[in-house]
XYZ file of C-alpha atoms in Angstrom:
437
model
C -0.303 -17.787 10.659
C -3.677 -16.252 9.722
C -5.110 -13.805 12.264
C -8.211 -15.003 14.168
C -11.395 -13.014 14.718
C -12.089 -11.580 18.182
C -14.075 -8.814 19.867
C -12.261 -6.121 17.881
C -14.041 -7.349 14.747
C -17.555 -7.222 16.274
C -19.737 -5.487 13.636
C -21.979 -4.157 16.413
C -19.128 -2.385 18.207
C -19.358 1.426 18.337
C -16.978 4.132 19.475
C -17.584 7.174 21.670
C -15.888 9.053 18.805
C -19.122 9.539 16.882
C -17.481 10.125 13.485
C -16.182 6.542 13.659
C -19.749 5.201 13.563
C -20.790 6.533 10.159
C -21.070 4.258 7.145
C -18.806 6.530 5.111
C -15.765 6.556 7.397
C -12.774 4.453 6.368
C -11.676 4.346 10.010
C -14.317 2.731 12.243
C -13.301 1.234 15.575
C -12.809 -2.119 13.811
C -9.902 -0.634 11.818
C -7.548 1.468 14.010
C -4.679 1.896 11.505
C -1.310 3.319 12.593
C 0.431 6.367 11.185
C 2.868 9.151 12.064
C 1.890 12.818 12.170
C 2.615 16.188 13.713
C 0.610 19.290 14.559
C 1.148 22.606 16.293
C 4.899 22.458 15.718
C 5.346 19.219 17.689
C 7.805 16.555 16.605
C 6.452 13.530 14.696
C 4.511 11.067 16.803
C 2.594 7.826 16.360
C -1.155 8.084 16.030
C -4.140 5.852 15.411
C -6.955 6.923 13.084
C -10.465 6.785 14.541
C -13.237 8.355 12.478
C -12.115 11.815 11.404
C -9.649 12.120 14.296
C -6.261 10.780 15.323
C -5.337 9.567 18.815
C -1.867 10.545 20.088
C -0.209 7.336 21.342
C 2.695 9.141 23.003
C 0.392 11.141 25.241
C -1.953 8.179 25.730
C 1.000 6.234 27.110
C 2.121 9.158 29.268
C -1.415 9.304 30.689
C -0.873 5.707 31.883
C -3.800 4.432 29.828
C -1.639 1.671 28.305
C 0.211 0.615 31.460
C -1.132 -2.946 31.240
C 1.019 -3.465 28.136
C 4.669 -4.616 28.214
C 7.245 -1.890 28.835
C 8.719 -2.383 25.350
C 5.316 -1.706 23.771
C 4.826 1.441 25.829
C 8.300 2.650 24.873
C 7.557 1.973 21.187
C 4.379 4.087 21.437
C 6.524 7.038 22.530
C 8.784 6.760 19.466
C 8.697 9.266 16.632
C 8.303 6.543 14.018
C 6.811 3.066 13.868
C 10.049 1.066 13.498
C 10.321 0.222 17.209
C 6.745 -1.055 17.301
C 7.198 -2.932 14.025
C 10.271 -4.700 15.429
C 8.182 -6.330 18.161
C 6.137 -9.495 17.705
C 2.642 -10.082 16.381
C 1.565 -10.656 19.986
C 2.662 -7.157 20.984
C 0.844 -5.610 18.018
C -2.373 -7.501 18.798
C -2.288 -6.571 22.483
C -1.878 -2.897 21.630
C -4.724 -2.967 19.132
C -7.030 -4.678 21.626
C -6.154 -2.121 24.308
C -6.875 0.770 21.936
C -10.163 -0.838 20.943
C -11.245 -0.918 24.597
C -10.180 2.688 25.185
C -12.109 3.932 22.150
C -15.177 1.724 22.657
C -18.430 3.400 23.675
C -18.303 1.500 26.991
C -15.100 3.267 28.076
C -15.470 4.658 31.641
C -16.234 8.409 31.736
C -12.962 9.218 33.499
C -10.834 7.602 30.793
C -13.006 9.062 28.038
C -12.503 12.556 29.437
C -8.719 12.134 29.297
C -8.775 10.608 25.820
C -10.901 13.408 24.380
C -8.015 15.749 25.090
C -5.629 13.453 23.209
C -7.557 13.548 19.915
C -6.802 15.869 17.023
C -8.918 16.395 13.872
C -7.244 14.851 10.837
C -7.814 18.129 8.997
C -5.391 19.855 11.390
C -2.437 17.462 11.189
C 0.344 16.734 8.714
C 1.132 13.101 7.967
C 4.606 11.625 7.473
C 5.991 8.474 5.889
C 5.171 6.269 8.911
C 8.569 4.658 9.438
C 12.186 4.862 8.391
C 12.140 2.645 5.305
C 15.554 1.050 4.978
C 14.842 -0.975 1.856
C 12.093 -1.098 -0.742
C 11.416 -4.068 -3.026
C 8.708 -3.977 -5.684
C 7.259 -7.262 -6.885
C 5.496 -7.967 -10.176
C 2.645 -10.115 -8.881
C -0.250 -8.722 -10.922
C -0.554 -11.413 -13.560
C -3.119 -9.544 -15.667
C -0.803 -6.534 -15.763
C 2.203 -8.684 -16.610
C 0.280 -10.468 -19.369
C -1.164 -7.297 -20.870
C 2.114 -5.397 -20.828
C 3.945 -8.448 -22.140
C 1.520 -8.659 -25.048
C 2.417 -5.087 -26.045
C 6.104 -5.922 -26.373
C 6.102 -9.703 -26.938
C 2.742 -10.640 -28.536
C 3.765 -14.258 -29.030
C 5.189 -14.695 -25.518
C 3.585 -12.239 -23.040
C 4.831 -13.934 -19.863
C 8.469 -14.869 -19.440
C 9.100 -18.582 -18.627
C 9.937 -17.900 -14.976
C 6.855 -15.814 -14.132
C 4.696 -18.633 -12.749
C 7.572 -20.202 -10.841
C 9.129 -17.259 -9.037
C 7.869 -13.971 -7.532
C 9.648 -11.489 -9.801
C 10.814 -8.231 -8.201
C 13.259 -5.357 -8.460
C 14.929 -3.300 -5.725
C 13.527 0.213 -5.597
C 14.808 3.384 -3.988
C 13.603 3.957 -0.404
C 14.942 7.527 -0.287
C 12.376 8.701 -2.856
C 9.309 7.242 -1.124
C 6.977 10.129 -0.297
C 3.758 10.534 1.636
C 0.366 11.046 0.008
C -0.168 14.652 -1.069
C 3.444 15.246 -2.073
C 3.813 16.828 -5.525
C 5.610 14.692 -8.090
C 8.163 16.482 -10.261
C 8.304 15.268 -13.839
C 11.729 13.647 -14.256
C 14.187 14.058 -17.075
C 16.023 11.134 -18.546
C 17.556 9.401 -21.494
C 15.124 7.823 -23.927
C 15.050 6.669 -27.522
C 12.010 6.865 -29.754
C 11.403 4.147 -32.377
C 11.830 6.781 -35.081
C 15.277 7.892 -33.906
C 18.649 6.236 -34.399
C 20.110 7.702 -31.204
C 18.753 8.486 -27.740
C 18.158 11.975 -26.369
C 17.935 13.515 -22.905
C 15.102 15.709 -21.623
C 11.828 15.823 -19.668
C 10.010 12.530 -20.046
C 6.739 12.414 -21.971
C 5.169 9.141 -20.871
C 4.546 9.616 -17.143
C 2.355 6.902 -15.648
C 0.849 5.717 -12.379
C 0.853 2.148 -11.064
C -1.876 0.873 -8.741
C -0.267 -1.192 -5.979
C -0.415 -2.284 -2.370
C 2.509 -1.934 0.017
C 3.344 -4.430 2.774
C 5.425 -3.203 5.711
C 7.832 -5.700 7.243
C 7.661 -6.193 10.989
C 10.190 -8.174 12.994
C 12.185 -9.458 10.008
C 15.004 -12.008 10.130
C 18.726 -12.362 10.734
C 21.124 -12.393 7.805
C 21.510 -15.954 6.557
C 18.293 -17.254 8.143
C 15.373 -17.614 5.693
C 11.793 -17.194 6.919
C 9.710 -20.331 6.217
C 6.422 -19.621 4.480
C 4.531 -20.978 7.491
C 5.946 -18.106 9.585
C 6.142 -15.454 6.877
C 2.895 -13.638 7.627
C 3.882 -13.093 11.265
C 6.607 -10.794 9.893
C 4.174 -8.437 8.139
C 3.017 -5.460 10.197
C 0.376 -4.098 7.851
C -0.752 -2.851 4.458
C -0.943 0.527 2.686
C -1.804 1.886 -0.763
C 1.118 2.527 -3.100
C 1.663 4.350 -6.400
C 4.910 3.383 -8.125
C 5.190 6.313 -10.541
C 6.809 5.248 -13.806
C 8.576 7.007 -16.674
C 7.664 4.698 -19.538
C 9.935 6.251 -22.181
C 12.986 5.858 -19.929
C 11.832 2.370 -18.957
C 11.627 1.043 -22.505
C 15.163 2.197 -23.266
C 16.948 1.211 -20.052
C 15.309 -1.986 -18.768
C 17.381 -4.476 -20.754
C 19.267 -6.363 -19.457
C 18.966 -5.493 -15.732
C 15.430 -4.120 -15.376
C 14.036 -0.810 -14.054
C 16.366 1.889 -12.746
C 15.806 5.630 -13.330
C 12.355 4.956 -14.773
C 11.148 4.009 -11.297
C 13.332 5.584 -8.624
C 12.290 9.252 -8.886
C 9.156 8.873 -6.698
C 6.909 6.305 -5.035
C 3.869 7.526 -3.092
C 2.429 5.707 -0.061
C -0.807 6.324 1.815
C -0.223 7.527 5.397
C -2.163 4.904 7.352
C -1.026 1.294 7.826
C -3.949 -1.104 8.172
C -2.864 -4.057 10.314
C -3.370 -7.680 9.373
C -5.392 -8.070 12.570
C -7.888 -5.519 11.246
C -7.978 -7.302 7.875
C -8.794 -10.725 9.370
C -12.490 -10.685 8.298
C -11.488 -10.033 4.688
C -9.052 -12.855 4.099
C -9.545 -15.034 1.046
C -7.881 -17.790 -0.922
C -4.734 -17.204 -2.913
C -5.063 -16.613 -6.665
C -6.663 -19.628 -8.332
C -4.136 -20.823 -10.867
C -5.170 -22.043 -14.285
C -4.993 -25.697 -15.186
C -1.475 -26.402 -16.312
C 0.101 -23.735 -14.128
C 2.875 -25.156 -11.940
C 2.338 -25.752 -8.247
C 4.613 -23.466 -6.211
C 7.871 -25.075 -5.131
C 7.813 -26.385 -1.533
C 9.451 -23.286 -0.009
C 6.634 -21.176 -1.543
C 3.779 -23.543 -0.747
C 1.600 -23.745 2.337
C -1.898 -25.230 2.385
C -2.972 -22.536 4.847
C -1.555 -19.793 2.656
C -3.313 -21.199 -0.398
C -6.613 -21.360 1.501
C -6.466 -17.963 3.262
C -3.322 -16.114 2.204
C -5.076 -13.448 0.163
C -6.884 -10.274 1.258
C -9.888 -9.011 -0.673
C -9.354 -5.270 -1.147
C -11.356 -3.272 -3.684
C -9.234 -0.589 -5.305
C -9.920 2.398 -7.504
C -7.916 5.074 -9.277
C -9.304 8.526 -10.033
C -7.753 11.217 -12.246
C -8.396 14.954 -12.213
C -6.939 17.686 -14.380
C -6.508 21.380 -13.571
C -9.323 22.194 -15.987
C -11.639 19.717 -14.231
C -10.853 21.224 -10.832
C -11.327 24.779 -12.131
C -14.804 23.910 -13.426
C -15.877 21.883 -10.394
C -15.783 18.450 -12.049
C -15.106 15.627 -9.603
C -12.088 13.321 -10.145
C -12.940 10.710 -12.755
C -12.559 7.041 -11.848
C -10.450 5.430 -14.560
C -9.769 2.057 -12.916
C -11.438 -0.364 -10.515
C -9.404 -3.363 -9.430
C -9.051 -6.007 -6.744
C -6.139 -7.434 -4.805
C -7.530 -10.884 -5.621
C -5.762 -10.554 -8.969
C -2.301 -10.903 -7.393
C -0.700 -14.158 -8.517
C 1.531 -14.388 -5.427
C 0.636 -13.811 -1.761
C 2.351 -11.571 0.784
C 3.676 -14.667 2.577
C 5.228 -15.858 -0.672
C 6.854 -12.419 -1.065
C 8.517 -12.765 2.349
C 9.461 -16.432 1.952
C 11.030 -15.834 -1.455
C 12.774 -12.585 -0.507
C 14.513 -14.291 2.421
C 15.027 -17.701 0.795
C 18.665 -16.926 0.007
C 19.304 -15.605 3.515
C 18.573 -11.958 2.700
C 17.635 -10.140 5.891
C 14.476 -8.044 6.050
C 14.306 -5.336 8.712
C 11.501 -3.590 10.548
C 10.075 -0.909 8.276
C 11.176 -2.409 4.975
C 8.515 -2.009 2.307
C 7.382 -4.627 -0.222
C 5.294 -3.463 -3.183
C 2.809 -5.846 -4.774
C 3.404 -4.798 -8.348
C 0.685 -3.284 -10.522
C -2.771 -4.694 -9.790
C -4.901 -5.121 -12.889
C -7.889 -7.256 -13.756
C -9.001 -8.893 -16.980
C -11.130 -5.985 -18.232
C -9.906 -2.711 -19.715
C -11.639 -0.863 -16.839
C -9.393 -2.657 -14.355
C -6.068 -1.696 -15.903
C -3.748 -0.551 -13.117
C -1.675 1.720 -15.381
C -2.105 3.972 -18.392
C 0.476 1.891 -20.246
C -2.090 -0.905 -20.436
C -5.228 1.209 -20.543
C -4.118 3.312 -23.510
C -1.859 0.731 -25.166
C 1.292 2.817 -24.749
C -0.605 6.066 -25.207
C -2.018 5.103 -28.606
C -5.678 4.963 -27.476
C -6.229 7.935 -25.188
C -8.980 7.887 -22.580
C -11.596 10.640 -22.653
C -12.389 12.492 -19.434
C -15.839 13.917 -18.548
C -14.939 17.386 -19.861
C -13.705 16.015 -23.190
C -9.991 16.171 -22.404
C -7.892 13.223 -23.596
C -5.099 11.473 -21.776
C -2.616 8.930 -23.112
C -0.217 9.604 -20.251
C -0.187 12.119 -17.397
C 0.283 15.819 -18.072
C 1.278 18.759 -15.873
C -1.071 19.393 -12.917
C -2.860 16.047 -13.366
C -3.631 14.400 -10.046
C -3.980 10.679 -9.315
C -5.927 9.489 -6.260
C -5.900 5.816 -5.212
C -8.431 4.529 -2.673
C -9.001 1.091 -1.177
C -11.820 -0.554 0.795
C -12.559 -3.933 2.330
C -16.223 -4.888 2.301
C -17.870 -8.191 3.218
C -21.398 -8.998 4.321
C -21.666 -9.308 8.082
C -18.662 -7.050 8.760
C -18.025 -3.317 9.003
C -16.285 -1.896 5.924
C -12.694 -0.709 6.390
C -10.825 1.850 4.303
C -7.187 2.735 3.677
C -7.591 6.480 3.160
C -5.985 8.022 0.084
C -2.767 7.777 -1.885
C -2.661 11.093 -3.718
C -0.114 12.812 -5.942
C -0.148 15.746 -8.378
C 2.266 16.220 -11.278
C 4.413 19.323 -10.875
C 5.756 20.305 -14.280
């Protein structure tokens, strides 16, 4: 079920919040992403980003500005996290977004505007939280360029495993170590074995890497034992964020056979604070990945003509790196990667349909990672593993420093934008993390 365009996507629409009308803002009135924050010692609360401010939904509801919405929606807006809202239907989400659009539109009556002005807080004065209680986290492996390039490093004659083009590969991650953007990442220790050694050793890992990904938050989910058909899969996705699945490559190489990633991946995963809804992303939908001649057609439970025609979202992504030395000398973060979500081999609907195909139940707030997003060129490598060929070909930064993998005090910043002629550009904010130790 692909979202339709309506008045909330009008490129001429402006907000009375003037910062939402600038070309540089990621959060114009056409976006209105959801997040959870606190300020002034208050408990966490749901907010909506508009320009450089955030609107408090708890107090907006208490002010009876959302009383036209169902009682369950109003109650969800008073929650400390987004799970209650996520557990409702697509219809509830759309109604809330449309109501917020009208409240923040420049045509809002002066009386309502006066109340709402008192419910805004500058984003510079708030602290963001992981936006929901994430019960489970599954990370897919849908970036085919990444999978091919990494496979060629370890299996030059057979980069992709035989099942890759038939099944959305994934592993179960660790939801307890998902952290919000801005959280420092402690370098993990682990067991690893170098090619030169006969036995493994334990200690701080050397090959710390980032992975450029998107995250998809599950909405209403499904009952145990009841798969979600692909035709209804998208209705179970609340929205999208940026995601960095930090990776310890030296642990990974040693531990991944035969059961896949474990300690190499579960020490930290960073998410951006704002969830951009699929309603907001409607103008930026695109076809699913165009498969090469000879690639198999997805099996019936993974195939929908609508999903193939419009199941993708065109999101431009970039990764920037800064070192302590760069920051000390005033050098801006250096963009090391530019990618696009169009390079994902599988769609978000296929993630949901496959994940539930055996009856597995997804719950409101569960998080699905896309897997590393890379393109065909070296400048679109979504990880240092690919970009530097396992650290062998270090990249040079503007100040002459070299990086094969991440070092202490290095900072990674992921950003994402949707741009299309005839529509207002939308952003996702930042997914930021600095290496501590």
